[in-house]
Short mmCIF file of C-alpha atoms in Angstrom, two decimals:
data_model
loop_
_atom_site.label_atom_id
_atom_site.label_comp_id
_atom_site.label_asym_id
_atom_site.label_seq_id
_atom_site.Cartn_x
_atom_site.Cartn_y
_atom_site.Cartn_z
CA MET A 1 -72.86 -23.07 -36.25
CA GLN A 2 -74.48 -23.83 -32.89
CA VAL A 3 -78.14 -23.18 -32.54
CA PRO A 4 -78.48 -19.86 -29.88
CA SER A 5 -81.17 -21.28 -27.62
CA GLY A 6 -84.40 -18.99 -27.11
CA VAL A 7 -86.36 -17.94 -24.36
CA ASN A 8 -88.67 -19.86 -21.79
CA VAL A 9 -91.57 -18.61 -22.80
CA ALA A 10 -94.30 -19.52 -19.75
CA GLY A 11 -97.14 -20.96 -20.92
CA PRO A 12 -98.32 -21.77 -24.09
CA TRP A 13 -98.43 -19.49 -27.39
CA THR A 14 -102.16 -17.88 -28.36
CA ARG A 15 -103.79 -19.75 -30.85
CA LEU A 16 -104.83 -18.15 -33.75
CA PRO A 17 -108.78 -16.63 -33.12
CA TYR A 18 -109.91 -17.58 -36.87
CA ARG A 19 -111.46 -20.75 -38.28
CA ASP A 20 -111.50 -19.81 -41.92
CA CYS A 21 -107.70 -19.37 -42.70
CA PRO A 22 -106.35 -22.11 -45.02
CA ARG A 23 -105.11 -25.17 -43.44
CA PHE A 24 -101.98 -26.86 -45.43
CA ASP A 25 -100.43 -29.84 -45.89
CA ARG A 26 -97.65 -31.46 -47.57
CA ALA A 27 -99.11 -31.47 -50.93
CA SER A 28 -101.20 -27.85 -51.04
CA LEU A 29 -98.11 -26.50 -49.64
CA LEU A 30 -95.82 -27.07 -52.48
CA ALA A 31 -98.58 -26.70 -54.96
CA LYS A 32 -98.77 -22.93 -53.33
CA TRP A 33 -95.14 -22.66 -52.68
CA ASP A 34 -94.41 -19.95 -54.93
CA ARG A 35 -97.89 -17.66 -54.43
CA LEU A 36 -97.10 -18.25 -50.34
CA HIS A 37 -93.67 -17.00 -50.86
CA ALA A 38 -94.32 -13.86 -53.18
CA GLY A 39 -91.97 -11.90 -50.89
CA GLN A 40 -89.18 -13.24 -50.11
CA TRP A 41 -87.86 -16.10 -52.72
CA VAL A 42 -87.40 -18.56 -50.64
CA LYS A 43 -86.87 -22.10 -52.93
CA PRO A 44 -89.48 -25.05 -51.88
CA PRO A 45 -88.10 -27.28 -49.33
CA ALA A 46 -87.29 -30.96 -50.26
CA THR A 47 -89.67 -33.51 -49.03
CA GLY A 48 -89.28 -34.68 -45.48
CA PRO A 49 -90.04 -32.53 -42.18
CA MET A 50 -89.24 -29.25 -43.02
CA THR A 51 -92.40 -29.16 -45.39
CA GLU A 52 -94.42 -30.23 -42.82
CA GLY A 53 -93.35 -27.28 -40.84
CA TRP A 54 -93.75 -24.99 -43.28
CA ALA A 55 -97.52 -25.78 -43.79
CA LEU A 56 -98.34 -25.67 -39.87
CA TYR A 57 -96.58 -21.97 -40.82
CA HIS A 58 -98.72 -21.32 -43.05
CA SER A 59 -102.20 -23.04 -41.16
CA GLY A 60 -101.11 -20.07 -38.47
CA GLU A 61 -99.86 -23.22 -35.77
CA PHE A 62 -96.54 -21.28 -34.94
CA GLU A 63 -95.67 -23.12 -31.96
CA GLN A 64 -95.35 -25.95 -33.54
CA ALA A 65 -93.66 -24.70 -36.26
CA VAL A 66 -91.07 -23.12 -34.47
CA ALA A 67 -90.88 -26.53 -32.01
CA LEU A 68 -90.47 -28.90 -35.60
CA ALA A 69 -87.71 -26.44 -36.88
CA LEU A 70 -85.78 -26.32 -33.89
CA LYS A 71 -85.45 -30.31 -33.56
CA LEU A 72 -83.64 -29.93 -37.46
CA GLY A 73 -81.34 -27.41 -36.65
CA VAL A 74 -79.39 -25.04 -38.64
CA ASP A 75 -81.87 -26.14 -41.60
CA GLY A 76 -84.58 -25.27 -39.34
CA LEU A 77 -83.93 -21.63 -38.62
CA ALA A 78 -85.55 -19.57 -41.31
CA LEU A 79 -88.71 -20.93 -40.81
CA ALA A 80 -88.33 -20.88 -36.65
CA ASN A 81 -87.58 -17.31 -37.06
CA GLN A 82 -90.13 -16.69 -39.03
CA ALA A 83 -92.52 -18.17 -37.58
CA THR A 84 -91.52 -17.17 -33.88
CA ALA A 85 -91.36 -13.37 -35.33
CA VAL A 86 -94.52 -13.76 -37.18
CA TYR A 87 -96.57 -14.85 -33.98
CA ALA A 88 -94.68 -12.34 -31.57
CA ASN A 89 -96.12 -9.58 -34.28
CA TYR A 90 -99.21 -10.72 -34.53
CA LEU A 91 -100.66 -12.05 -31.87
CA GLU A 92 -98.69 -12.29 -27.91
CA PRO A 93 -100.32 -10.53 -26.19
CA ARG A 94 -97.50 -10.12 -23.28
CA GLU A 95 -95.38 -7.17 -24.46
CA SER A 96 -92.48 -8.41 -22.20
CA VAL A 97 -92.70 -12.03 -23.88
CA ARG A 98 -93.29 -9.94 -27.29
CA LEU A 99 -89.74 -7.91 -26.77
CA ALA A 100 -87.84 -11.46 -25.57
CA LEU A 101 -89.26 -13.21 -28.70
CA PHE A 102 -88.18 -10.90 -31.25
CA LYS A 103 -84.77 -10.72 -29.01
CA GLN A 104 -84.29 -14.07 -29.73
CA VAL A 105 -85.22 -14.52 -33.62
CA THR A 106 -82.33 -11.51 -33.69
CA GLU A 107 -79.94 -13.53 -31.94
CA ARG A 108 -80.78 -16.80 -33.86
CA ALA A 109 -80.61 -14.65 -37.11
CA ALA A 110 -77.70 -12.65 -36.65
CA ALA A 111 -75.08 -15.87 -35.80
CA GLN A 112 -76.77 -17.64 -38.79
CA ALA A 113 -75.86 -14.00 -40.75
CA SER A 114 -72.27 -13.99 -39.10
CA ALA A 115 -71.49 -17.57 -40.53
CA GLU A 116 -73.50 -17.18 -43.94
CA PRO A 117 -72.98 -13.45 -44.83
CA ASP A 118 -74.87 -14.36 -48.19
CA ASN A 119 -77.79 -15.98 -46.08
CA CYS A 120 -80.82 -13.74 -47.40
CA GLN A 121 -83.37 -15.62 -44.88
CA ALA A 122 -80.84 -14.38 -41.32
CA LEU A 123 -80.02 -10.85 -42.60
CA TYR A 124 -83.87 -10.87 -43.38
CA TRP A 125 -85.50 -11.96 -39.93
CA GLN A 126 -82.34 -10.47 -37.72
CA ALA A 127 -83.32 -6.64 -39.83
CA TYR A 128 -87.48 -7.43 -39.23
CA ALA A 129 -86.96 -9.16 -35.66
CA LEU A 130 -85.07 -5.86 -34.42
CA GLY A 131 -87.43 -3.77 -35.91
CA ARG A 132 -90.18 -5.00 -34.11
CA TYR A 133 -87.72 -4.53 -30.96
CA SER A 134 -87.12 -1.31 -31.38
CA GLN A 135 -90.39 0.07 -32.22
CA GLY A 136 -91.28 -2.02 -29.01
CA ILE A 137 -88.24 0.03 -26.67
CA SER A 138 -88.91 3.25 -28.63
CA VAL A 139 -87.26 4.29 -31.98
CA ALA A 140 -85.90 6.56 -30.09
CA ARG A 141 -84.51 4.67 -28.15
CA ALA A 142 -82.89 2.51 -30.66
CA LEU A 143 -81.57 4.76 -33.15
CA ALA A 144 -80.22 6.03 -29.76
CA GLN A 145 -78.61 2.37 -29.20
CA GLY A 146 -77.51 2.63 -32.74
CA LEU A 147 -79.95 -0.19 -33.88
CA GLY A 148 -81.44 1.30 -36.49
CA SER A 149 -77.60 0.92 -38.42
CA LYS A 150 -77.84 -2.86 -38.59
CA VAL A 151 -81.91 -2.78 -39.13
CA LYS A 152 -80.74 -0.07 -42.44
CA GLY A 153 -77.86 -2.45 -43.22
CA ALA A 154 -78.95 -5.91 -43.16
CA LEU A 155 -82.43 -5.13 -45.46
CA GLU A 156 -79.68 -3.02 -47.54
CA ARG A 157 -77.93 -6.13 -48.04
CA VAL A 158 -80.26 -8.90 -48.56
CA ILE A 159 -81.22 -6.29 -51.62
CA GLU A 160 -78.06 -6.08 -53.18
CA LEU A 161 -77.98 -10.40 -52.43
CA GLU A 162 -81.78 -11.14 -54.24
CA PRO A 163 -83.15 -7.81 -56.21
CA ARG A 164 -86.73 -9.79 -56.18
CA HIS A 165 -87.27 -9.84 -52.54
CA ALA A 166 -90.55 -8.04 -51.80
CA ASP A 167 -90.26 -8.07 -47.82
CA ALA A 168 -87.24 -6.43 -48.16
CA HIS A 169 -88.03 -3.34 -50.05
CA ILE A 170 -90.90 -3.29 -47.83
CA ALA A 171 -89.17 -3.16 -44.59
CA LEU A 172 -86.17 -0.50 -45.97
CA ALA A 173 -88.88 1.74 -47.39
CA ALA A 174 -91.23 1.29 -43.88
CA PHE A 175 -87.65 1.96 -41.64
CA HIS A 176 -86.70 5.37 -44.10
CA ALA A 177 -89.93 6.69 -43.00
CA GLU A 178 -90.27 6.32 -39.46
CA VAL A 179 -86.77 7.44 -39.02
CA ILE A 180 -88.19 10.80 -40.93
CA ASP A 181 -90.88 10.47 -38.75
CA LYS A 182 -88.88 11.08 -35.53
CA VAL A 183 -86.26 12.64 -36.12
CA GLY A 184 -87.22 14.69 -39.32
CA SER A 185 -86.22 14.66 -43.20
CA LEU A 186 -82.61 16.88 -42.39
CA VAL A 187 -81.02 14.74 -39.27
CA GLY A 188 -82.23 11.93 -40.83
CA ARG A 189 -81.14 12.66 -44.40
CA MET A 190 -78.07 13.92 -42.47
CA THR A 191 -77.37 11.03 -39.69
CA TYR A 192 -78.89 7.79 -40.86
CA GLY A 193 -78.58 8.51 -44.82
CA VAL A 194 -83.29 8.30 -45.16
CA ARG A 195 -84.69 10.26 -47.56
CA ALA A 196 -88.40 10.81 -48.02
CA GLU A 197 -88.15 9.38 -52.02
CA THR A 198 -85.93 6.73 -51.17
CA SER A 199 -88.77 5.54 -49.14
CA VAL A 200 -91.19 5.94 -51.54
CA GLU A 201 -89.78 4.51 -54.48
CA LEU A 202 -88.85 1.28 -52.03
CA PHE A 203 -92.57 1.05 -51.54
CA GLU A 204 -93.57 1.29 -54.99
CA ARG A 205 -90.61 -1.33 -55.83
CA GLY A 206 -92.10 -3.53 -53.68
CA LEU A 207 -95.62 -3.75 -54.79
CA GLN A 208 -94.42 -4.13 -57.97
CA LEU A 209 -92.58 -7.55 -56.91
CA ASN A 210 -95.21 -8.26 -54.76
CA PRO A 211 -98.44 -6.32 -55.44
CA ASN A 212 -100.86 -8.62 -53.47
CA SER A 213 -99.43 -8.49 -49.98
CA ALA A 214 -101.68 -6.82 -47.23
CA ALA A 215 -99.03 -6.25 -45.38
CA ALA A 216 -97.04 -4.14 -47.67
CA LEU A 217 -100.25 -2.12 -48.39
CA MET A 218 -100.77 -1.08 -45.52
CA GLU A 219 -96.97 -0.38 -44.37
CA TYR A 220 -97.59 1.51 -47.62
CA ALA A 221 -100.22 3.62 -45.96
CA ARG A 222 -99.01 4.02 -42.70
CA GLY A 223 -95.19 5.46 -44.46
CA LEU A 224 -97.01 8.20 -46.40
CA LEU A 225 -98.79 9.27 -43.29
CA MET A 226 -95.32 9.05 -41.81
CA LEU A 227 -93.89 11.04 -44.32
CA ASP A 228 -96.56 14.14 -45.23
CA GLY A 229 -99.04 13.87 -42.88
CA ASP A 230 -102.85 14.38 -43.12
CA SER A 231 -102.88 15.43 -47.11
CA ARG A 232 -102.25 11.74 -47.84
CA MET A 233 -104.73 10.05 -45.82
CA ALA A 234 -106.88 9.98 -48.72
CA GLU A 235 -104.35 7.29 -50.32
CA ALA A 236 -103.82 5.53 -47.50
CA THR A 237 -107.28 4.50 -47.04
CA ARG A 238 -107.58 3.12 -50.47
CA LEU A 239 -104.20 1.22 -49.58
CA TYR A 240 -105.51 -0.04 -46.50
CA GLU A 241 -109.09 -0.72 -48.23
CA LYS A 242 -107.67 -3.16 -51.45
CA ALA A 243 -105.39 -4.73 -48.42
CA ALA A 244 -108.91 -5.47 -46.40
CA GLY A 245 -110.06 -6.45 -49.72
CA LEU A 246 -107.38 -9.38 -50.28
CA GLU A 247 -108.65 -13.11 -50.02
CA PRO A 248 -105.48 -14.42 -47.48
CA ALA A 249 -103.55 -17.41 -48.39
CA ASP A 250 -102.70 -18.40 -45.33
CA ALA A 251 -102.48 -17.44 -41.41
CA ARG A 252 -100.86 -14.81 -41.88
CA GLU A 253 -102.28 -12.70 -44.53
CA ARG A 254 -105.81 -13.46 -42.93
CA LEU A 255 -104.16 -11.63 -39.36
CA ASP A 256 -103.21 -8.45 -41.91
CA VAL A 257 -106.41 -8.59 -43.94
CA GLU A 258 -108.13 -8.25 -40.56
CA LEU A 259 -106.09 -5.92 -39.07
CA ALA A 260 -106.43 -4.13 -42.78
CA ARG A 261 -110.14 -4.25 -41.61
CA ALA A 262 -109.93 -3.09 -37.83
CA GLY A 263 -107.71 0.15 -39.30
CA LEU A 264 -110.54 1.26 -41.50
CA SER A 265 -112.95 1.04 -38.68
CA ASP A 266 -111.11 2.90 -36.18
#
């Protein structure tokens, strides 16, 4: 397949604001690979440029990681999509650029998934980027455009292909909760096939697979509040407290822990 070209982003990407993040080289990356990828079950790369790219990503050098990955063609798409999506979600301050980056990831991942229907990473990052893009334009508008079915279908396929994919469980759980929050449980079930009990089951399974994910803990907390409102505030707070107390393994986890701390202080 031909790798789709990306958008031109004016100016350099925003740098990671923390100096206490773990730093990685090729050796330390491979030594900690299983911990760093506990949410997705990705095989470690062979020694070479791809290893360098993943080391850059986990060290928080997102722009450099993407630039290197795109030079590697199809082999670098998983890294390029992950680094772009994570950067856009956590660090990009310009909303128009943020949405353009999510759209870029969606297009690259969709093209790869079309060529490789059983590629879990392509399907997952397509769903992740499309989900964040949908939140940016409003979930109601995205549902009206039929984007919700694409997100749900891609995530269900990931779980079918790789039942240990913790991040896909959490993302699908959050999808169920958010649709119910926007359209109600009856319309959600009848129109989009979402259920509150399914959301909770998916959250629990995702955290069982990857219990030390600050992102998953926060998503679960937000999901409980969307499903049941303030009656679950105490439980949601405990989940945020657990997320805030985790020791981050890489740059993205450092960003997640900081978000959890900020959420507790609000």
